[in-house]
Each structure stands twice: as structure tokens, then as C-alpha cells.
Short mmCIF file of C-alpha atoms in Angstrom, two decimals:
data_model
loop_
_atom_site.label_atom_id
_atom_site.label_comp_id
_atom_site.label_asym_id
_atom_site.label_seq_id
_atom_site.Cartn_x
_atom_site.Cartn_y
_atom_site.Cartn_z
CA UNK A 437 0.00 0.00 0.00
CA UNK A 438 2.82 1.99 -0.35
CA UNK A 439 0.99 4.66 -2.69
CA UNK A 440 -1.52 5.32 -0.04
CA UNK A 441 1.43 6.32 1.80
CA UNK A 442 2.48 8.98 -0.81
CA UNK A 443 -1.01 10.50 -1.06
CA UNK A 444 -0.75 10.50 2.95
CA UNK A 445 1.96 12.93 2.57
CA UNK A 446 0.74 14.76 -0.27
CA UNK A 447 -3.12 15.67 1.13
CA UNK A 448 -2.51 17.53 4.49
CA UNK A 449 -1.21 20.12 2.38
CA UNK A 450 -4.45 20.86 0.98
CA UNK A 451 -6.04 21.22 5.24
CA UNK A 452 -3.69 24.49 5.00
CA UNK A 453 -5.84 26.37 2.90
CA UNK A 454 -8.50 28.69 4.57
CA UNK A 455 -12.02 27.99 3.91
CA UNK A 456 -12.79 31.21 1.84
CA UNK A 457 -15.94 31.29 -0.71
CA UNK A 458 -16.36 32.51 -3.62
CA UNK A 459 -19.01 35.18 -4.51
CA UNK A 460 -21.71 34.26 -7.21
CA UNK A 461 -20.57 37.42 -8.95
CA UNK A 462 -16.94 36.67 -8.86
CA UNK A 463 -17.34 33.24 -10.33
CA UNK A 464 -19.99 34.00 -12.68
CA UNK A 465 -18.16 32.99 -15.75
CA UNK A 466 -15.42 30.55 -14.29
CA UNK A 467 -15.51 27.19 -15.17
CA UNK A 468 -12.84 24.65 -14.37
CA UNK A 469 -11.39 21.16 -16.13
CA UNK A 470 -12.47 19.72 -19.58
CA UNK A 471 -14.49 17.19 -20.74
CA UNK A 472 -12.98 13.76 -22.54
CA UNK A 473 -15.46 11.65 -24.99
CA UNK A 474 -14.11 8.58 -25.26
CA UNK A 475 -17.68 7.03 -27.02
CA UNK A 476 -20.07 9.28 -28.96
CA UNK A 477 -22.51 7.65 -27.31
CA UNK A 478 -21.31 10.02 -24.20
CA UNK A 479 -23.35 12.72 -26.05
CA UNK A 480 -25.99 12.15 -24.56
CA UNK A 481 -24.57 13.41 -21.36
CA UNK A 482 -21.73 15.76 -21.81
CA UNK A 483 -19.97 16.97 -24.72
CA UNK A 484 -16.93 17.97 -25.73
CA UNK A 485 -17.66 21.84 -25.31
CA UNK A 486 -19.70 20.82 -21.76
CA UNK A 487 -18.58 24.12 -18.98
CA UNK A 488 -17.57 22.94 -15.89
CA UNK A 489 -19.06 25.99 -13.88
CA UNK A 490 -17.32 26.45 -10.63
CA UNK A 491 -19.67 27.57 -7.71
CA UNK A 492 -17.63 27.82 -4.37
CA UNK A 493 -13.98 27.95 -4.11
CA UNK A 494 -11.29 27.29 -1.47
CA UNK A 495 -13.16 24.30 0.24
CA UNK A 496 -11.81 22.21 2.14
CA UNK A 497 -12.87 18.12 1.65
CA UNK A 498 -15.94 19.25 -0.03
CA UNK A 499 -18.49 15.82 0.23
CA UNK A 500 -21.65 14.72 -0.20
CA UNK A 501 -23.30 16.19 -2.03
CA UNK A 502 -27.20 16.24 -2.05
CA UNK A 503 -30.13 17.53 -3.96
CA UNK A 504 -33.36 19.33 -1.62
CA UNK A 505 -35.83 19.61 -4.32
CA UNK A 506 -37.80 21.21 -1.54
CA UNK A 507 -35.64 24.29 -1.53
CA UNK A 508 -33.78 24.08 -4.60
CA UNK A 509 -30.78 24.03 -3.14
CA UNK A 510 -27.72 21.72 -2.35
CA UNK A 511 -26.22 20.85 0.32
CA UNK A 512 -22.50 19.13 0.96
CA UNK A 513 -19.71 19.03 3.59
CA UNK A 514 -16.57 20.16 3.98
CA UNK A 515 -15.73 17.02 6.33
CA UNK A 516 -12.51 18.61 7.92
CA UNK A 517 -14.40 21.78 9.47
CA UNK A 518 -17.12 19.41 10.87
CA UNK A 519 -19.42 21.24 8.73
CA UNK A 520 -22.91 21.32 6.29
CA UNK A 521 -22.77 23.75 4.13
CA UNK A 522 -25.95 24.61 1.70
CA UNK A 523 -25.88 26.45 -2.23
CA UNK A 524 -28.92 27.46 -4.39
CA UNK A 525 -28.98 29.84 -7.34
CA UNK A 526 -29.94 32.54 -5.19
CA UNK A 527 -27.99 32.71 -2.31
CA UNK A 528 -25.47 31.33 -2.97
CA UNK A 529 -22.96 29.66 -0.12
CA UNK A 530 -23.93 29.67 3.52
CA UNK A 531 -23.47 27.49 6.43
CA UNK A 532 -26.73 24.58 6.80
CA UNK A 533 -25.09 22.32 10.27
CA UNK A 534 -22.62 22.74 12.65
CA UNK A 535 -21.51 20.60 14.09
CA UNK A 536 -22.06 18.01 11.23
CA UNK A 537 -20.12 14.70 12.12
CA UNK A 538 -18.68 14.92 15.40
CA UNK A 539 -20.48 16.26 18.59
CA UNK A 540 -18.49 14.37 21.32
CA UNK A 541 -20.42 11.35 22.28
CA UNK A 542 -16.91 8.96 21.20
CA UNK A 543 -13.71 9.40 21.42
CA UNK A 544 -11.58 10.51 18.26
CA UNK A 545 -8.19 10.83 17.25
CA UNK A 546 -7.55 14.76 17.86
CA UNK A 547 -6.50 14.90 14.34
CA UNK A 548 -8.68 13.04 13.10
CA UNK A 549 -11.64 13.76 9.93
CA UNK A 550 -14.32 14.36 11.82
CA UNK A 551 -17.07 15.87 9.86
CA UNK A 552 -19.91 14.17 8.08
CA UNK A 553 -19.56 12.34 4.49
CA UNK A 554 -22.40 11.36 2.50
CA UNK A 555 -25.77 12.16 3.12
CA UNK A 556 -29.56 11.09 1.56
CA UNK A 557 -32.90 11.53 2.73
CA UNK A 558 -34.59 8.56 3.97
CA UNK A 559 -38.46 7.48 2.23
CA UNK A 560 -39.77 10.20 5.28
CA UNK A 561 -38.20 13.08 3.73
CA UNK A 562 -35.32 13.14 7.07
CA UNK A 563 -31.72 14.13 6.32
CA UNK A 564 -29.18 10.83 7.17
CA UNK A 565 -25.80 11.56 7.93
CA UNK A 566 -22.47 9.52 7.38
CA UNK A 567 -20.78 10.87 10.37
CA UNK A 568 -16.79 9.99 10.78
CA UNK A 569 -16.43 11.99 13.97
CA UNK A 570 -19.57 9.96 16.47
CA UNK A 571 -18.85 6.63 14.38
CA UNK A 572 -22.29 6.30 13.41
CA UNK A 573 -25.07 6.78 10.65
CA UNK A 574 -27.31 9.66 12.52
CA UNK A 575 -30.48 11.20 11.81
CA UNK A 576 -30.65 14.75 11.66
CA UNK A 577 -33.67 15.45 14.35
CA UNK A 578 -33.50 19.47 14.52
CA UNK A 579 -31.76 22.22 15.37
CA UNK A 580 -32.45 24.56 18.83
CA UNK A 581 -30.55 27.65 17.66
CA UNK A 582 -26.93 26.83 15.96
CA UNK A 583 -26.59 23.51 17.73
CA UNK A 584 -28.13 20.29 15.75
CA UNK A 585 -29.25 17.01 17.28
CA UNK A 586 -28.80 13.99 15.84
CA UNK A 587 -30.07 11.18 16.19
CA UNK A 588 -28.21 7.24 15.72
CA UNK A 589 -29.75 5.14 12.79
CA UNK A 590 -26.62 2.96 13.21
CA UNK A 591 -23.59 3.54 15.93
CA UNK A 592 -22.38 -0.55 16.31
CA UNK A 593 -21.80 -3.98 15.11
CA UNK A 594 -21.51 -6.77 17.15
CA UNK A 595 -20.84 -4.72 20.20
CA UNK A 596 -18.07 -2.59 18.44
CA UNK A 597 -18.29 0.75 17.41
CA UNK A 598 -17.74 1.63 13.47
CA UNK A 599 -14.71 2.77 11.72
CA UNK A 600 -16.13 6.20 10.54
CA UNK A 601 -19.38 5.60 8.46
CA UNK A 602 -18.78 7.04 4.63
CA UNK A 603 -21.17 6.83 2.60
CA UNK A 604 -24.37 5.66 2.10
CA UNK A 605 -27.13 4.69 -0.10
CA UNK A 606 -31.08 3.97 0.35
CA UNK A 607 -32.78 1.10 -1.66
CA UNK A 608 -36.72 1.58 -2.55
CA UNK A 609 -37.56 -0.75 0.58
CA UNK A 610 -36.09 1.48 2.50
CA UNK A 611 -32.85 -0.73 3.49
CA UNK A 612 -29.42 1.09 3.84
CA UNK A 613 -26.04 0.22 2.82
CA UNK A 614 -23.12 2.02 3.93
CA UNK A 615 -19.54 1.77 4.14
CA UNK A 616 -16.97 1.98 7.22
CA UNK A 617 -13.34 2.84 5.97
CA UNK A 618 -10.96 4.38 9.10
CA UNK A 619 -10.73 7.79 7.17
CA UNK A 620 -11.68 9.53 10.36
CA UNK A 621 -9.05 8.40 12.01
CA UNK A 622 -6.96 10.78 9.86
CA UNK A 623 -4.26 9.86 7.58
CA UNK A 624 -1.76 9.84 9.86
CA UNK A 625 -3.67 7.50 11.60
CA UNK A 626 -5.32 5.71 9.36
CA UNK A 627 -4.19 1.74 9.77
CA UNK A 628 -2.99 2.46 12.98
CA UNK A 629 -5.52 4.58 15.97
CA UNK A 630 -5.80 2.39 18.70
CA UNK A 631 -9.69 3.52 18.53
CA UNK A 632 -10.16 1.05 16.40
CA UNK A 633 -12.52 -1.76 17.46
CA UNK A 634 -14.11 -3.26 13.90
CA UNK A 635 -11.81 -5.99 12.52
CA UNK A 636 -12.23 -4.91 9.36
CA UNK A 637 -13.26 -1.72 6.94
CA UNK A 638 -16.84 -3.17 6.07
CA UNK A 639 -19.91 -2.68 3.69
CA UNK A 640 -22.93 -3.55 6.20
CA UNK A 641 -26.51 -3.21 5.11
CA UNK A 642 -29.25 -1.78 8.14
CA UNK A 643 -32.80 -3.91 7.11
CA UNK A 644 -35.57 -1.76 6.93
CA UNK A 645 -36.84 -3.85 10.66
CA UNK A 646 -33.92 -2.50 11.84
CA UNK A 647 -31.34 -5.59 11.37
CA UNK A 648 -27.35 -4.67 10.83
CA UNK A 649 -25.13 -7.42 8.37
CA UNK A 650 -21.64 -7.00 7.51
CA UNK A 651 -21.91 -8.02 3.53
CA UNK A 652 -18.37 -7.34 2.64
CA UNK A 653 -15.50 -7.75 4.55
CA UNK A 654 -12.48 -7.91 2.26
CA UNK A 655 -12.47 -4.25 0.57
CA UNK A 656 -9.56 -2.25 1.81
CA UNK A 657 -10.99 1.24 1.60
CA UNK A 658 -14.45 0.46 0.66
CA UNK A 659 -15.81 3.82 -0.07
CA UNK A 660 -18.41 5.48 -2.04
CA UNK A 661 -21.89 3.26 -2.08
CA UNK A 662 -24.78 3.27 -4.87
CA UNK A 663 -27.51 0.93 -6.39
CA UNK A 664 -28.85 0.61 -9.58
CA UNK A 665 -32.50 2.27 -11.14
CA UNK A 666 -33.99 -1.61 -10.43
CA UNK A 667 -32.07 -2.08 -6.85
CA UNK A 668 -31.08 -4.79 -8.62
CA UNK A 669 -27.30 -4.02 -8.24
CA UNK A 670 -24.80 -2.70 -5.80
CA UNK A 671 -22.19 -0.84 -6.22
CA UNK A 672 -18.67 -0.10 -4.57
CA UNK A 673 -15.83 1.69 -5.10
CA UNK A 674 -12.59 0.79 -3.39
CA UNK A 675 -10.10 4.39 -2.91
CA UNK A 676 -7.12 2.27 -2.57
CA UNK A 677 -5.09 3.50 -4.89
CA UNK A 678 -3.56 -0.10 -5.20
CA UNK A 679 -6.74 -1.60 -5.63
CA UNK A 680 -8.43 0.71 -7.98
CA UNK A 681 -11.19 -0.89 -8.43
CA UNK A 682 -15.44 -0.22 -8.65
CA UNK A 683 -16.93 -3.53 -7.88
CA UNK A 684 -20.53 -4.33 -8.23
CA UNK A 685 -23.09 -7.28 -6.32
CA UNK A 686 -26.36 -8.47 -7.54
CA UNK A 687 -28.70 -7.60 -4.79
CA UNK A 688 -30.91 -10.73 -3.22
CA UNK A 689 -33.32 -10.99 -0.42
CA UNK A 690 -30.71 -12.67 1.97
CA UNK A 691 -28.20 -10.13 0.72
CA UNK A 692 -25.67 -10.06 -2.36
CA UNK A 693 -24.26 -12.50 -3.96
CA UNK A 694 -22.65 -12.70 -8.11
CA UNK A 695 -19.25 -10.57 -6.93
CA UNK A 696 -17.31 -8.99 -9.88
CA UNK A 697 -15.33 -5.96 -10.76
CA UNK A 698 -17.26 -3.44 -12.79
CA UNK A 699 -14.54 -1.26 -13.55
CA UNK A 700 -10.47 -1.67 -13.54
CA UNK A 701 -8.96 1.59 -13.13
CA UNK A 702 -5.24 0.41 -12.36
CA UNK A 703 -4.12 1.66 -15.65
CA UNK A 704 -5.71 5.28 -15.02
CA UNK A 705 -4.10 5.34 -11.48
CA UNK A 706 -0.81 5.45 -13.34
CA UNK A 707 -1.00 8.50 -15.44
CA UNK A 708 -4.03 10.68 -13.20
CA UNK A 709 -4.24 11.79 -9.69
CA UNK A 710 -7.02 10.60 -7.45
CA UNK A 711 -8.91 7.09 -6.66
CA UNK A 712 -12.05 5.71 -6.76
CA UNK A 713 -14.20 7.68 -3.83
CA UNK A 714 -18.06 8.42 -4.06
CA UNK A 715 -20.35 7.61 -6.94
CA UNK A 716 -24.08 8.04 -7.84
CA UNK A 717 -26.39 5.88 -10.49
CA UNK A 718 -28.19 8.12 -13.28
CA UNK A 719 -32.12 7.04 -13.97
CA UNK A 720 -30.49 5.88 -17.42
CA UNK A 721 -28.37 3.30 -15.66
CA UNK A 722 -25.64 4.88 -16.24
CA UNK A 723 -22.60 4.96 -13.41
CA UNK A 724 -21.02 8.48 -12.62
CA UNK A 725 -18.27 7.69 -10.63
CA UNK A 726 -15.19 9.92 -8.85
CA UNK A 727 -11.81 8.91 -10.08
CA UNK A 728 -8.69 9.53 -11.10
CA UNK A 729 -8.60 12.64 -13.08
CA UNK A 730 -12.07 13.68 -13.03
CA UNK A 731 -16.04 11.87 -13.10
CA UNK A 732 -16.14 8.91 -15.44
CA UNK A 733 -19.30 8.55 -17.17
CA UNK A 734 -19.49 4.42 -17.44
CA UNK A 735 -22.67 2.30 -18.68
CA UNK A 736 -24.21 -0.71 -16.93
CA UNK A 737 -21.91 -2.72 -18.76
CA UNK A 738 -18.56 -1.65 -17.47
CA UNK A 739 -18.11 0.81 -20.55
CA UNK A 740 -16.17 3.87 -20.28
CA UNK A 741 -17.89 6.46 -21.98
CA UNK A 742 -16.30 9.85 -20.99
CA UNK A 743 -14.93 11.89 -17.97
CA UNK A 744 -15.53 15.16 -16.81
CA UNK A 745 -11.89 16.45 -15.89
CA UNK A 746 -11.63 18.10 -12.96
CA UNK A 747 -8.29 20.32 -11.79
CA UNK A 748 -8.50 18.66 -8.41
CA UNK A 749 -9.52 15.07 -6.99
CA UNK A 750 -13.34 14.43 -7.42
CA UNK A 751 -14.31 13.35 -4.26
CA UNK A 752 -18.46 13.06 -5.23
CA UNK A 753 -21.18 13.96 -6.93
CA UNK A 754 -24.74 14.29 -7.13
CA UNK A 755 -27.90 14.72 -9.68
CA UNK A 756 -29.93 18.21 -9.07
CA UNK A 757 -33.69 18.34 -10.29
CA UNK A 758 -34.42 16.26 -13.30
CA UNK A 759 -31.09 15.39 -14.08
CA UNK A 760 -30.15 18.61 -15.44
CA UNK A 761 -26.95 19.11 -13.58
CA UNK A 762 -24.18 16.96 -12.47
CA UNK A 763 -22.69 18.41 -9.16
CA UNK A 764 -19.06 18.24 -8.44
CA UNK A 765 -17.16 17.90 -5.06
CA UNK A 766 -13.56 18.68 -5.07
CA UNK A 767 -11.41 18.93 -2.56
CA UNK A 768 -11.30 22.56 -2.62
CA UNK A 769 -14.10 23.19 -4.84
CA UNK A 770 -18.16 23.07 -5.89
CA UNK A 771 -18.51 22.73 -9.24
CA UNK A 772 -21.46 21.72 -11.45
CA UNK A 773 -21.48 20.25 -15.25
CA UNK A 774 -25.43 20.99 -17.52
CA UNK A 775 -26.23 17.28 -18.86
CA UNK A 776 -27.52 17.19 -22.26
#
């Protein structure tokens, strides 16, 4: 894992930077990266004259992004500050939670990655958060003045407390899946804190009754989480940069079974900064994945179609209204693609 090691030393230097936003005004006409077609049939998505628009600047771990059709808006964290932060066409940037991931309830590793990762709203409308910091899948159950109360969906398994909960994904049933890599442990930390108590970095699934399985146990950095239109498949993507890899399961009623690898990005790894981190399914099918060097646009079949380029790592994205927009978390940056 040796190139985990190099990325180690290579990504505290972004934590540096300030959290400063960008003005609506100021970025008005900005866009950042470059789309690259590698099928025509990519068209019907991007194209080769597609803007990235850039919408917030000088972020820091900007994740999870999610769609409120209720107030037009979007809302993502920047998982170092411990922070929600919300953007419409209006207002632009403003803060939405804080604290977001961590509000003391566990210990953590004082430099630890503490904020919250991916979010989704359950079938009741009610914000779920991946929170590193507390250990645990939470329920966002309302706010008395600036201080938010969360409540746990999932905290254990087996009588151990999770790694840091990642990411997350809802099936039409109302079952959850998530992933528990050790990123908020830190990267200094990362294979090492003592706080450790899971055995491994899993993929569990929470039953809509309330029932917790551990479905994959051999992943190293299992990461960003997504099913397919049907909920017939799950996907995975690994952010070891040594196992670059998006794998997928068929989905059953005891659980998953019909393992494979739906997309080998070991060659990309070697000429493109970045790995494999979160990943949402379009209506379509179609997988939109973080990787390295951008988004990659892939079908059902494993087929690479295009990537958005981005001029830092893509750590997520998510679908606004309709499909119209792809939306774009960097590690410093908010940045949003129109879809054909």
C-alpha cells in the first residue's frame, strides 16, 4: 500500500488552505477542467464543449453532495471543518449544520476527519448523515438555535463501534447500505488509531426492521456506495489506490451474492491523480463515478464512456432536479457540469 502512503503525505497540504468562498458574482463565468469523450454515445450526457461551472472555491474536503428539491438548493460538507454547508442559485454559499459529524459522544483521534460524508434523505423526507467523527449513521432530528441534534440510525456492530461511516445509499424498501473505511481516524492515523474496534473496513446493510449485516469484509478502503434504477445491483468503489477498483453485487433478499469488478482503473491510477471515492447511479443506468482525473461517465456494462476532468480530486457527486446538472465535489471546490 505503499501509494496510499504517498497520497498521505501529499493531502494535508491541501487542510492548509482557509475555507474562503467565492461570490456568485466573482465566479460567474469561471468554469474549471475539460471534458474527454471517449464514445459518442457520451453525447448524450456531456460533450466535448460541456462548462464545468465552478460555484464555491477554497473548500476544504468538499463531500456529499445532495439535492433538496424542496428548496432548490444543495447541500455538501466540507468534512474537515465538521461542517454542512448549503448552495442554491440565489444565495449562494452559507453554512446549513454545525456541528455536522462529530459532537463528542466517542472518542476521536484529535486529528482526526471528523465531519460528516455522504448524506440522503430517507423514504420520510429526514436528512441521514455519514458521520466519521460519532462513528455512526445519525439522523438529523432538529436544530435549537446553531446547535443540531442527531439522532443514531446505526452507531455498532456486534458490540463494536464503526470505523467512521462514509457513505451511504437507500434502496426503494427502505434498506441502507453504507460503508466503514478508518478515514476519520486521519491519515496519519489511518491503519494504525488504537480507537479502532471493527476488525475490518466493512460494507454492512441496516434492514428496513432495523437488522445490521456486515456483507463485505475484504475491501480495503471500501468507499463510495450506490444501487442501480432496479435495486437490482450494488455498487462499490474501493479508494485504494492499489486496488483501484469499482466492484458491483447483484442484490438478493438474503443479501448479495454474483461478486465482480465493474470497472479496472489500475491503468488510469498510473498517469491521473485521485482514486475511486463516491459515486451516484443516473435514472439511465448509467454509473457516474469519482476517479482519477475527473467523473467517469461508465454504462451498466462496465463501458467507459467519458470523464468530466476536474483540476482537483473528485471526491463526489450528485444529480440536481431532473437530471439537469451533475454536481461536483472537489477537494477545494463546488462545481457543477449541464447534462444534455
Amino acid at each position: 500500500m505503499k501509494n496510499i502512503y504517498l497520497l498521505l503525505l501529499i493531502i494535508p497540504l491541501v487542510f492548509s488552505c482557509q475555507n474562503k468562498t467565492t461570490s456568485d458574482n466573482d465566479i460567474a463565468r469561471l468554469t474549471r477542467g475539460t471534458v474527454n469523450i471517449m464514445d459518442e454515445s457520451a453525447e448524450k450526457f456531456v460533450s466535448l464543449d460541456s462548462k464545468i461551472e465552478l460555484l464555491a472555491d477554497s473548500l476544504t474536503i468538499a463531500e456529499g453532495p445532495l439535492w433538496l428539491s424542496k428548496s432548490n438548493s444543495l447541500i455538501f460538507t466540507q468534512v474537515q471543518l465538521n461542517k454542512v454547508y448549503r448552495w442554491s442559485e440565489e444565495d449562494g454559499l452559507s453554512l446549513y449544520i454545525d456541528p455536522s459529524g462529530y459532537t463528542g459522544i466517542v472518542p476521536a483521534e484529535e486529528d482526526g476527519i471528523l465531519g460528516s460524508n455522504g448524506m440522503a434523505l430517507n423514504s420520510d423526507g429526514e436528512l441521514i448523515l455519514a458521520q466519521h467523527g460519532d462513528r455512526r449513521v445519525a439522523k438529523l432530528v432538529g436544530w435549537d438555535a446553531d446547535n443540531p441534534t442527531f439522532e443514531t440510525v446505526a452507531g455498532s456492530y456486534e458490540g463494536k463501534l464503526f470505523n467512521s461511516p462514509n457513505d451511504l445509499a437507500f434502496a426503494d424498501n427502505g434498506d441502507m447500505y453504507f460503508t466503514d473505511p478508518p478515514y476519520g481516524f486521519g491519515f496519519e492515523k489511518l491503519l494504525t488509531s488504537t480507537l479502532k474496534e471493527q476488525p475490518v473496513n466493512g460494507v454492512y446493510k441496516l434492514s428496513a426492521s432495523g437488522e445490521i449485516s456486515l456483507l463485505v469484509d475484504d475491501i480495503t478502503l471500501p468507499n463510495g456506495i450506490a444501487l442501480s434504477p432496479d435495486n437490482k445491483t450494488l455498487y462499490v468503489n474501493c479508494s485504494d489506490v492499489e486496488y483501484p477498483f469499482i466492484t458491483k453485487f447483484d442484490i438478493t433478499d438474503n443479501g448479495i451474492e454474483n461478486r465482480s469488478i465493474f470497472f479496472d482503473g489500475s491503468e488510469l491510477v498510473k498517469t491521473s491523480e485521485g482514486w475511486f471515492d463516491g459515486l451516484k447511479v443516473h435514472s439511465s443506468g448509467v454509473v457516474f463515478s469519482t476517479g482519477p482525473g475527473g467523473v467517469f461517465i461508465i454504462t451498466p456494462e462496465g463501458k467507459h464512456l467519458a470523464t468530466i476532468g476536474t483540476t482537483s480530486n473528485a471526491l463526489n457527486c450528485a444529480f440536481g432536479d431532473d437530471e439537469k446538472y451533475l454536481y461536483i465535489t472537489a477537494f477545494d471546490y463546488l462545481a457543477r457540469v449541464k447534462l444534455n
